[in-house]
Protein backbone atom coordinates (compact mmCIF):
# COMPACT_ATOMS: atom_id res chain seq x y z
CA UNK A 1 0.00 0.00 0.00
CA UNK A 2 1.55 3.29 -1.13
CA UNK A 3 0.23 6.32 0.76
CA UNK A 4 0.67 9.95 -0.15
CA UNK A 5 0.42 11.91 3.11
CA UNK A 6 0.01 15.67 2.70
CA UNK A 7 1.11 17.88 5.59
CA UNK A 8 3.24 15.02 6.93
CA UNK A 9 5.77 17.35 8.58
CA UNK A 10 3.06 18.92 10.76
CA UNK A 11 1.83 17.81 14.16
CA UNK A 12 -0.81 15.17 13.37
CA UNK A 13 0.62 14.16 9.97
CA UNK A 14 3.96 13.30 11.61
CA UNK A 15 2.26 11.36 14.41
CA UNK A 16 0.30 9.46 11.74
CA UNK A 17 3.41 8.59 9.70
CA UNK A 18 5.34 7.29 12.73
CA UNK A 19 2.30 5.30 13.84
CA UNK A 20 1.51 3.71 10.48
CA UNK A 21 5.08 2.84 9.48
CA UNK A 22 5.56 1.23 12.91
CA UNK A 23 2.33 -0.75 12.74
CA UNK A 24 1.99 -1.69 9.05
CA UNK A 25 5.23 -3.10 7.64
CA UNK A 26 3.64 -3.52 4.19
CA UNK A 27 2.94 0.23 3.87
CA UNK A 28 5.22 2.81 2.19
CA UNK A 29 4.64 6.55 2.63
CA UNK A 30 5.55 9.63 0.61
CA UNK A 31 5.05 12.85 2.56
CA UNK A 32 4.30 16.04 0.62
CA UNK A 33 4.76 19.16 2.71
CA UNK A 34 5.43 22.82 1.95
CA UNK A 35 7.33 23.28 5.23
CA UNK A 36 5.45 26.41 6.23
CA UNK A 37 6.21 27.85 9.69
CA UNK A 38 4.14 24.89 11.04
CA UNK A 39 6.04 22.11 9.25
CA UNK A 40 9.26 20.71 10.68
CA UNK A 41 11.45 18.19 8.86
CA UNK A 42 12.80 17.05 12.26
CA UNK A 43 9.38 15.50 12.96
CA UNK A 44 10.16 12.86 10.33
CA UNK A 45 13.54 11.52 11.42
CA UNK A 46 14.22 7.89 12.35
CA UNK A 47 11.80 6.45 9.77
CA UNK A 48 12.67 3.38 7.63
CA UNK A 49 14.49 4.67 4.52
CA UNK A 50 13.13 1.95 2.22
CA UNK A 51 9.51 2.80 3.08
CA UNK A 52 9.57 6.58 3.55
CA UNK A 53 10.26 9.51 1.24
CA UNK A 54 9.90 13.24 1.90
CA UNK A 55 9.01 15.71 -0.87
CA UNK A 56 9.03 19.43 -0.17
CA UNK A 57 6.21 21.00 -2.20
CA UNK A 58 2.86 22.76 -2.27
CA UNK A 59 -0.51 20.98 -2.59
CA UNK A 60 -1.58 23.89 -4.85
CA UNK A 61 1.15 22.95 -7.38
CA UNK A 62 -0.72 20.94 -10.05
CA UNK A 63 2.33 19.28 -11.61
CA UNK A 64 3.85 18.17 -8.31
CA UNK A 65 0.47 16.91 -7.10
CA UNK A 66 -0.30 14.99 -10.30
CA UNK A 67 3.08 13.28 -10.33
CA UNK A 68 2.78 12.12 -6.72
CA UNK A 69 -0.90 11.16 -6.86
CA UNK A 70 -0.40 9.06 -10.01
CA UNK A 71 2.07 6.90 -8.06
CA UNK A 72 -0.11 6.47 -4.95
CA UNK A 73 -2.79 3.97 -3.89
CA UNK A 74 -4.34 6.44 -1.44
CA UNK A 75 -4.03 10.07 -0.34
CA UNK A 76 -4.31 11.00 3.33
CA UNK A 77 -4.87 14.72 3.32
CA UNK A 78 -3.67 16.49 6.50
CA UNK A 79 -2.09 19.61 4.92
CA UNK A 80 -3.82 22.78 6.06
CA UNK A 81 -3.39 26.15 7.63
CA UNK A 82 -4.58 25.01 11.04
CA UNK A 83 -4.50 27.84 13.59
CA UNK A 84 -7.71 29.77 14.33
CA UNK A 85 -5.87 32.85 15.69
CA UNK A 86 -3.81 33.11 12.48
CA UNK A 87 -6.97 32.89 10.40
CA UNK A 88 -8.28 35.97 12.23
CA UNK A 89 -5.17 38.05 11.49
CA UNK A 90 -4.51 36.70 7.95
CA UNK A 91 -7.21 34.55 6.33
CA UNK A 92 -5.84 34.45 2.75
CA UNK A 93 -3.42 31.54 3.21
CA UNK A 94 -6.36 29.53 4.57
CA UNK A 95 -8.30 30.07 1.32
CA UNK A 96 -5.28 29.03 -0.75
CA UNK A 97 -4.25 25.88 1.09
CA UNK A 98 -7.48 24.63 2.64
CA UNK A 99 -9.74 25.28 -0.36
CA UNK A 100 -7.58 25.54 -3.52
CA UNK A 101 -5.10 22.92 -2.26
CA UNK A 102 -7.88 20.44 -1.46
CA UNK A 103 -9.42 21.12 -4.88
CA UNK A 104 -6.09 20.35 -6.62
CA UNK A 105 -5.72 17.07 -4.75
CA UNK A 106 -9.29 16.03 -5.48
CA UNK A 107 -8.81 16.76 -9.17
CA UNK A 108 -5.68 14.58 -9.19
CA UNK A 109 -7.54 11.81 -7.30
CA UNK A 110 -10.26 12.00 -9.95
CA UNK A 111 -7.77 11.89 -12.82
CA UNK A 112 -5.92 8.83 -11.48
CA UNK A 113 -8.85 7.23 -9.59
CA UNK A 114 -7.05 7.24 -6.25
CA UNK A 115 -8.66 6.68 -2.82
CA UNK A 116 -8.83 9.96 -0.84
CA UNK A 117 -9.16 10.37 2.92
CA UNK A 118 -9.88 13.94 3.99
CA UNK A 119 -8.81 14.88 7.54
CA UNK A 120 -11.07 17.52 9.02
CA UNK A 121 -12.18 19.05 12.28
CA UNK A 122 -15.20 19.27 14.59
CA UNK A 123 -14.97 23.07 14.24
CA UNK A 124 -16.98 22.82 10.98
CA UNK A 125 -20.09 22.38 13.17
CA UNK A 126 -19.62 25.71 14.98
CA UNK A 127 -20.04 25.56 18.74
CA UNK A 128 -22.37 24.19 21.44
CA UNK A 129 -23.82 26.05 24.45
CA UNK A 130 -21.94 25.71 27.75
CA UNK A 131 -25.09 24.83 29.71
CA UNK A 132 -26.37 21.85 27.67
CA UNK A 133 -23.95 18.96 28.39
CA UNK A 134 -26.28 16.46 26.70
CA UNK A 135 -25.72 18.13 23.30
CA UNK A 136 -22.86 16.76 21.16
CA UNK A 137 -21.83 16.91 17.52
CA UNK A 138 -22.71 13.87 15.39
CA UNK A 139 -22.49 13.05 11.68
CA UNK A 140 -25.95 14.58 11.18
CA UNK A 141 -25.18 17.95 12.83
CA UNK A 142 -25.56 20.88 10.40
CA UNK A 143 -22.41 22.72 9.33
CA UNK A 144 -22.15 26.15 11.01
CA UNK A 145 -18.48 27.28 11.02
CA UNK A 146 -17.55 30.50 12.82
CA UNK A 147 -13.90 31.36 12.00
CA UNK A 148 -12.09 31.75 8.66
CA UNK A 149 -10.22 28.55 9.59
CA UNK A 150 -13.34 26.49 10.21
CA UNK A 151 -15.15 28.02 7.22
CA UNK A 152 -12.35 26.90 4.89
CA UNK A 153 -12.26 23.44 6.49
CA UNK A 154 -16.04 23.20 6.05
CA UNK A 155 -15.63 24.20 2.40
CA UNK A 156 -12.97 21.54 1.91
CA UNK A 157 -15.29 18.88 3.41
CA UNK A 158 -18.01 19.92 0.96
CA UNK A 159 -15.56 19.73 -1.95
CA UNK A 160 -14.51 16.21 -0.94
CA UNK A 161 -18.12 15.02 -0.70
CA UNK A 162 -19.05 16.72 -3.99
CA UNK A 163 -16.16 14.97 -5.79
CA UNK A 164 -17.59 11.67 -4.53
CA UNK A 165 -21.20 12.39 -5.51
CA UNK A 166 -20.48 14.14 -8.80
CA UNK A 167 -17.41 12.29 -10.06
CA UNK A 168 -17.29 9.04 -8.07
CA UNK A 169 -13.97 9.82 -6.37
CA UNK A 170 -13.63 7.25 -3.53
CA UNK A 171 -13.47 9.61 -0.57
CA UNK A 172 -13.97 9.34 3.19
CA UNK A 173 -13.97 12.21 5.70
CA UNK A 174 -13.10 12.26 9.42
CA UNK A 175 -13.89 15.19 11.71
CA UNK A 176 -11.83 15.04 14.89
CA UNK A 177 -11.79 17.04 18.12
CA UNK A 178 -8.78 18.89 19.65
CA UNK A 179 -5.53 16.90 19.52
CA UNK A 180 -2.61 16.99 21.94
CA UNK A 181 0.71 15.11 22.03
CA UNK A 182 4.31 15.39 20.80
CA UNK A 183 5.28 17.62 17.80
CA UNK A 184 2.45 20.15 18.33
CA UNK A 185 3.51 23.69 17.41
CA UNK A 186 4.05 26.10 20.31
CA UNK A 187 1.33 28.42 18.98
CA UNK A 188 -1.38 25.98 20.20
CA UNK A 189 -2.84 26.16 23.72
CA UNK A 190 -1.29 23.13 25.46
CA UNK A 191 2.28 23.43 24.08
CA UNK A 192 2.18 27.21 24.51
CA UNK A 193 1.26 26.83 28.17
CA UNK A 194 3.83 24.05 28.84
CA UNK A 195 6.68 25.97 27.21
CA UNK A 196 5.69 29.20 28.97
CA UNK A 197 6.02 27.40 32.31
CA UNK A 198 9.36 25.84 31.25
CA UNK A 199 10.64 29.38 30.52
CA UNK A 200 9.37 30.72 33.86
CA UNK A 201 6.48 32.69 32.28
CA UNK A 202 2.88 32.54 33.41
CA UNK A 203 0.73 30.80 30.74
CA UNK A 204 -2.11 32.72 29.07
CA UNK A 205 -5.80 31.97 29.45
CA UNK A 206 -8.21 33.57 26.98
CA UNK A 207 -11.12 35.33 28.70
CA UNK A 208 -12.32 33.52 31.82
CA UNK A 209 -11.21 30.06 30.58
CA UNK A 210 -14.73 28.63 30.66
CA UNK A 211 -14.56 27.50 27.00
CA UNK A 212 -14.63 23.72 26.57
CA UNK A 213 -12.57 21.58 24.20
CA UNK A 214 -12.84 17.78 23.75
CA UNK A 215 -9.24 16.46 23.92
CA UNK A 216 -7.85 13.39 22.15
CA UNK A 217 -4.26 12.14 21.90
CA UNK A 218 -2.83 12.52 18.35
CA UNK A 219 -1.94 8.81 18.29
CA UNK A 220 -5.58 7.87 18.88
CA UNK A 221 -6.52 10.20 16.01
CA UNK A 222 -3.87 8.52 13.81
CA UNK A 223 -5.33 5.12 14.67
CA UNK A 224 -8.83 6.32 13.76
CA UNK A 225 -7.67 7.65 10.38
CA UNK A 226 -5.95 4.34 9.61
CA UNK A 227 -9.14 2.49 10.60
CA UNK A 228 -11.26 4.64 8.27
CA UNK A 229 -8.77 4.16 5.43
CA UNK A 230 -8.82 0.39 5.83
CA UNK A 231 -12.39 -0.31 6.91
CA UNK A 232 -14.42 2.85 6.29
CA UNK A 233 -17.19 2.98 3.74
CA UNK A 234 -16.57 5.22 0.74
CA UNK A 235 -18.69 8.39 0.77
CA UNK A 236 -19.06 8.32 4.57
CA UNK A 237 -18.07 10.76 7.32
CA UNK A 238 -16.80 9.58 10.73
CA UNK A 239 -16.56 11.78 13.83
CA UNK A 240 -13.55 11.07 16.06
CA UNK A 241 -13.30 11.94 19.75
CA UNK A 242 -12.28 10.45 23.10
CA UNK A 243 -14.87 11.88 25.55
CA UNK A 244 -12.19 14.29 26.75
CA UNK A 245 -14.20 17.42 27.52
CA UNK A 246 -12.38 19.94 29.74
CA UNK A 247 -12.62 23.68 30.20
CA UNK A 248 -9.46 25.58 29.26
CA UNK A 249 -9.07 26.56 32.92
CA UNK A 250 -9.18 22.89 33.97
CA UNK A 251 -6.53 22.00 31.37
CA UNK A 252 -4.29 24.82 32.58
CA UNK A 253 -4.72 23.78 36.22
CA UNK A 254 -3.72 20.19 35.32
CA UNK A 255 -0.60 21.43 33.50
CA UNK A 256 0.34 23.65 36.46
CA UNK A 257 -0.20 20.84 38.96
CA UNK A 258 1.94 18.36 36.99
CA UNK A 259 4.64 21.02 36.59
CA UNK A 260 4.67 21.88 40.31
CA UNK A 261 3.18 25.39 40.13
CA UNK A 262 0.24 26.86 42.09
CA UNK A 263 -3.09 26.24 40.33
CA UNK A 264 -3.68 30.01 39.82
CA UNK A 265 -0.23 30.72 38.34
CA UNK A 266 -1.56 32.01 34.99
CA UNK A 267 -2.50 35.33 33.38
CA UNK A 268 -5.88 36.14 31.88
CA UNK A 269 -5.51 37.77 28.47
CA UNK A 270 -7.88 39.29 25.92
CA UNK A 271 -10.37 36.75 24.59
CA UNK A 272 -10.35 35.43 20.99
CA UNK A 273 -12.79 37.20 18.66
CA UNK A 274 -15.82 34.97 17.91
CA UNK A 275 -14.44 32.36 20.36
CA UNK A 276 -16.32 29.04 20.01
CA UNK A 277 -17.73 28.10 23.42
CA UNK A 278 -17.78 24.32 23.45
CA UNK A 279 -16.97 21.35 21.22
CA UNK A 280 -18.08 17.81 22.07
CA UNK A 281 -18.03 14.70 19.89
CA UNK A 282 -20.38 11.73 19.82
CA UNK A 283 -18.06 9.07 18.34
CA UNK A 284 -20.62 6.22 18.40
CA UNK A 285 -20.52 5.65 14.63
CA UNK A 286 -16.78 4.95 14.30
CA UNK A 287 -16.86 2.91 17.53
CA UNK A 288 -19.79 0.75 16.46
CA UNK A 289 -19.24 0.44 12.72
CA UNK A 290 -15.44 0.30 12.61
CA UNK A 291 -14.75 -1.12 16.10
CA UNK A 292 -12.46 1.81 17.01
CA UNK A 293 -11.60 2.86 20.57
CA UNK A 294 -9.24 5.56 21.92
CA UNK A 295 -6.46 4.19 24.16
CA UNK A 296 -4.96 7.24 25.92
CA UNK A 297 -6.49 8.82 29.02
CA UNK A 298 -6.06 12.57 29.28
CA UNK A 299 -4.12 12.84 32.56
CA UNK A 300 -1.40 10.32 31.67
CA UNK A 301 -1.28 11.54 28.04
CA UNK A 302 -0.86 15.11 29.27
CA UNK A 303 1.92 14.08 31.67
CA UNK A 304 3.79 12.27 28.86
CA UNK A 305 3.32 15.31 26.58
CA UNK A 306 4.77 17.63 29.24
CA UNK A 307 7.77 15.28 29.58
CA UNK A 308 8.24 15.35 25.79
CA UNK A 309 8.45 19.17 25.78
CA UNK A 310 10.81 19.05 28.80
CA UNK A 311 13.11 16.62 26.95
CA UNK A 312 12.94 18.30 23.52
CA UNK A 313 13.78 21.93 24.20
CA UNK A 314 15.94 22.01 21.04
CA UNK A 315 12.77 21.25 19.02
CA UNK A 316 10.58 24.09 20.30
CA UNK A 317 12.90 26.76 21.72
CA UNK A 318 13.94 28.19 18.28
CA UNK A 319 10.24 28.84 17.43
CA UNK A 320 9.01 30.21 20.75
CA UNK A 321 10.04 33.87 20.46
CA UNK A 322 8.78 34.22 16.84
CA UNK A 323 5.44 32.70 17.87
CA UNK A 324 5.03 35.08 20.79
CA UNK A 325 6.04 38.01 18.54
CA UNK A 326 3.28 36.99 16.10
CA UNK A 327 0.75 36.94 18.97
CA UNK A 328 1.94 40.35 20.15
CA UNK A 329 1.69 41.85 16.65
CA UNK A 330 -1.88 40.51 16.26
CA UNK A 331 -2.81 42.02 19.64
P1 LIG B 1 -0.16 21.71 11.52
O1 LIG B 1 -0.36 23.16 11.30
O2 LIG B 1 0.68 21.26 12.67
O3 LIG B 1 0.47 21.04 10.21
C1 LIG B 1 0.07 21.38 8.92
C2 LIG B 1 1.14 20.90 7.93
O4 LIG B 1 0.68 21.21 6.60
C3 LIG B 1 2.49 21.60 8.11
O5 LIG B 1 3.53 20.65 8.08
C4 LIG B 1 2.59 22.54 6.91
O6 LIG B 1 3.91 22.78 6.47
C5 LIG B 1 1.76 21.78 5.88
N1 LIG B 1 1.21 22.66 4.84
C6 LIG B 1 0.54 23.83 5.01
N2 LIG B 1 0.20 24.36 3.82
C7 LIG B 1 0.64 23.49 2.87
C8 LIG B 1 0.58 23.48 1.45
N3 LIG B 1 0.00 24.47 0.76
N4 LIG B 1 1.14 22.43 0.80
C9 LIG B 1 1.73 21.41 1.48
N5 LIG B 1 1.84 21.40 2.82
C10 LIG B 1 1.29 22.42 3.51
O7 LIG B 1 -1.61 21.08 11.60
P2 LIG B 1 -2.16 19.83 12.44
O8 LIG B 1 -2.59 20.30 13.77
O9 LIG B 1 -1.20 18.72 12.31
O10 LIG B 1 -3.48 19.49 11.60
C11 LIG B 1 -3.43 18.58 10.51
C12 LIG B 1 -4.81 18.43 9.93
O11 LIG B 1 -5.71 17.93 10.94
C13 LIG B 1 -5.44 19.73 9.44
O12 LIG B 1 -6.14 19.47 8.25
C14 LIG B 1 -6.39 20.14 10.56
O13 LIG B 1 -7.45 20.90 10.06
C15 LIG B 1 -6.84 18.79 11.06
N6 LIG B 1 -7.24 18.74 12.47
C16 LIG B 1 -6.43 19.24 13.44
C17 LIG B 1 -6.81 19.14 14.79
C18 LIG B 1 -5.94 19.65 15.90
O14 LIG B 1 -6.35 19.62 17.06
N7 LIG B 1 -4.72 20.10 15.64
C19 LIG B 1 -8.04 18.55 15.11
C20 LIG B 1 -8.86 18.05 14.07
C21 LIG B 1 -8.43 18.15 12.76
O1 LIG C 1 -2.71 30.83 24.75
C1 LIG C 1 -3.85 30.37 24.59
N1 LIG C 1 -4.76 30.47 25.60
C2 LIG C 1 -6.03 29.98 25.50
O2 LIG C 1 -6.82 30.09 26.46
C3 LIG C 1 -4.25 29.73 23.36
C4 LIG C 1 -3.29 29.61 22.21
C5 LIG C 1 -5.54 29.23 23.27
N2 LIG C 1 -6.41 29.36 24.31
C6 LIG C 1 -7.76 28.75 24.20
C7 LIG C 1 -8.51 28.98 22.90
C8 LIG C 1 -9.30 27.69 22.75
O3 LIG C 1 -10.52 27.76 23.45
O4 LIG C 1 -7.54 27.33 24.27
C9 LIG C 1 -8.43 26.61 23.40
C10 LIG C 1 -7.61 25.80 22.42
O5 LIG C 1 -6.99 26.72 21.53
P1 LIG C 1 -6.11 26.22 20.28
O6 LIG C 1 -5.01 25.34 20.76
O7 LIG C 1 -5.77 27.42 19.47
O8 LIG C 1 -7.14 25.25 19.53
P2 LIG C 1 -8.59 25.46 18.86
O9 LIG C 1 -8.82 26.86 18.48
O10 LIG C 1 -9.60 24.80 19.77
O11 LIG C 1 -8.41 24.60 17.51
C11 LIG C 1 -7.70 23.33 17.53
O12 LIG C 1 -8.61 22.24 17.54
C12 LIG C 1 -9.34 21.99 16.36
C13 LIG C 1 -6.75 23.22 16.35
O13 LIG C 1 -5.86 24.34 16.33
C14 LIG C 1 -7.51 23.12 15.06
O14 LIG C 1 -6.61 22.92 13.97
C15 LIG C 1 -8.46 21.94 15.14
O15 LIG C 1 -9.25 21.88 13.99
mmCIF file of C-alpha atoms and ligand atoms in Angstrom, residues 81-85 120-123 149 153 176-179 184 187-193 196 203-207 209 211-213 215 248 252 269 272 275-276 279 327, ligand 2:
data_model
loop_
_atom_site.group_PDB
_atom_site.id
_atom_site.type_symbol
_atom_site.label_atom_id
_atom_site.label_comp_id
_atom_site.label_asym_id
_atom_site.label_seq_id
_atom_site.Cartn_x
_atom_site.Cartn_y
_atom_site.Cartn_z
ATOM 1 C CA UNK A 81 -3.392 26.147 7.626
ATOM 2 C CA UNK A 82 -4.575 25.010 11.041
ATOM 3 C CA UNK A 83 -4.500 27.845 13.591
ATOM 4 C CA UNK A 84 -7.707 29.774 14.334
ATOM 5 C CA UNK A 85 -5.872 32.854 15.685
ATOM 6 C CA UNK A 120 -11.075 17.515 9.024
ATOM 7 C CA UNK A 121 -12.181 19.053 12.281
ATOM 8 C CA UNK A 122 -15.198 19.271 14.586
ATOM 9 C CA UNK A 123 -14.970 23.068 14.239
ATOM 10 C CA UNK A 149 -10.216 28.552 9.589
ATOM 11 C CA UNK A 153 -12.259 23.442 6.493
ATOM 12 C CA UNK A 176 -11.832 15.039 14.894
ATOM 13 C CA UNK A 177 -11.790 17.039 18.124
ATOM 14 C CA UNK A 178 -8.784 18.888 19.648
ATOM 15 C CA UNK A 179 -5.534 16.903 19.515
ATOM 16 C CA UNK A 184 2.455 20.150 18.327
ATOM 17 C CA UNK A 187 1.331 28.421 18.983
ATOM 18 C CA UNK A 188 -1.378 25.983 20.205
ATOM 19 C CA UNK A 189 -2.842 26.159 23.717
ATOM 20 C CA UNK A 190 -1.291 23.127 25.461
ATOM 21 C CA UNK A 191 2.285 23.432 24.085
ATOM 22 C CA UNK A 192 2.178 27.212 24.506
ATOM 23 C CA UNK A 193 1.263 26.830 28.171
ATOM 24 C CA UNK A 196 5.690 29.197 28.972
ATOM 25 C CA UNK A 203 0.727 30.804 30.738
ATOM 26 C CA UNK A 204 -2.113 32.716 29.070
ATOM 27 C CA UNK A 205 -5.795 31.972 29.448
ATOM 28 C CA UNK A 206 -8.207 33.574 26.981
ATOM 29 C CA UNK A 207 -11.122 35.331 28.696
ATOM 30 C CA UNK A 209 -11.209 30.065 30.580
ATOM 31 C CA UNK A 211 -14.561 27.496 26.997
ATOM 32 C CA UNK A 212 -14.628 23.723 26.573
ATOM 33 C CA UNK A 213 -12.571 21.577 24.203
ATOM 34 C CA UNK A 215 -9.238 16.463 23.916
ATOM 35 C CA UNK A 248 -9.464 25.584 29.261
ATOM 36 C CA UNK A 252 -4.288 24.819 32.576
ATOM 37 C CA UNK A 269 -5.507 37.775 28.465
ATOM 38 C CA UNK A 272 -10.351 35.428 20.985
ATOM 39 C CA UNK A 275 -14.435 32.361 20.364
ATOM 40 C CA UNK A 276 -16.319 29.042 20.013
ATOM 41 C CA UNK A 279 -16.973 21.352 21.216
ATOM 42 C CA UNK A 327 0.750 36.940 18.970
HETATM 43 O O1 LIG B 2 -2.709 30.831 24.753
HETATM 44 C C1 LIG B 2 -3.849 30.370 24.587
HETATM 45 N N1 LIG B 2 -4.762 30.473 25.604
HETATM 46 C C2 LIG B 2 -6.032 29.977 25.504
HETATM 47 O O2 LIG B 2 -6.817 30.091 26.460
HETATM 48 C C3 LIG B 2 -4.254 29.733 23.357
HETATM 49 C C4 LIG B 2 -3.291 29.605 22.210
HETATM 50 C C5 LIG B 2 -5.538 29.231 23.272
HETATM 51 N N2 LIG B 2 -6.409 29.360 24.306
HETATM 52 C C6 LIG B 2 -7.762 28.751 24.198
HETATM 53 C C7 LIG B 2 -8.508 28.978 22.904
HETATM 54 C C8 LIG B 2 -9.296 27.686 22.748
HETATM 55 O O3 LIG B 2 -10.520 27.764 23.455
HETATM 56 O O4 LIG B 2 -7.545 27.333 24.273
HETATM 57 C C9 LIG B 2 -8.430 26.614 23.404
HETATM 58 C C10 LIG B 2 -7.611 25.802 22.420
HETATM 59 O O5 LIG B 2 -6.988 26.715 21.530
HETATM 60 P P1 LIG B 2 -6.113 26.221 20.277
HETATM 61 O O6 LIG B 2 -5.008 25.338 20.763
HETATM 62 O O7 LIG B 2 -5.766 27.415 19.472
HETATM 63 O O8 LIG B 2 -7.143 25.246 19.531
HETATM 64 P P2 LIG B 2 -8.588 25.463 18.863
HETATM 65 O O9 LIG B 2 -8.822 26.863 18.480
HETATM 66 O O10 LIG B 2 -9.598 24.802 19.768
HETATM 67 O O11 LIG B 2 -8.405 24.603 17.507
HETATM 68 C C11 LIG B 2 -7.699 23.328 17.529
HETATM 69 O O12 LIG B 2 -8.607 22.236 17.544
HETATM 70 C C12 LIG B 2 -9.337 21.992 16.363
HETATM 71 C C13 LIG B 2 -6.753 23.220 16.351
HETATM 72 O O13 LIG B 2 -5.860 24.335 16.335
HETATM 73 C C14 LIG B 2 -7.507 23.121 15.055
HETATM 74 O O14 LIG B 2 -6.610 22.917 13.966
HETATM 75 C C15 LIG B 2 -8.456 21.941 15.143
HETATM 76 O O15 LIG B 2 -9.249 21.876 13.989
#
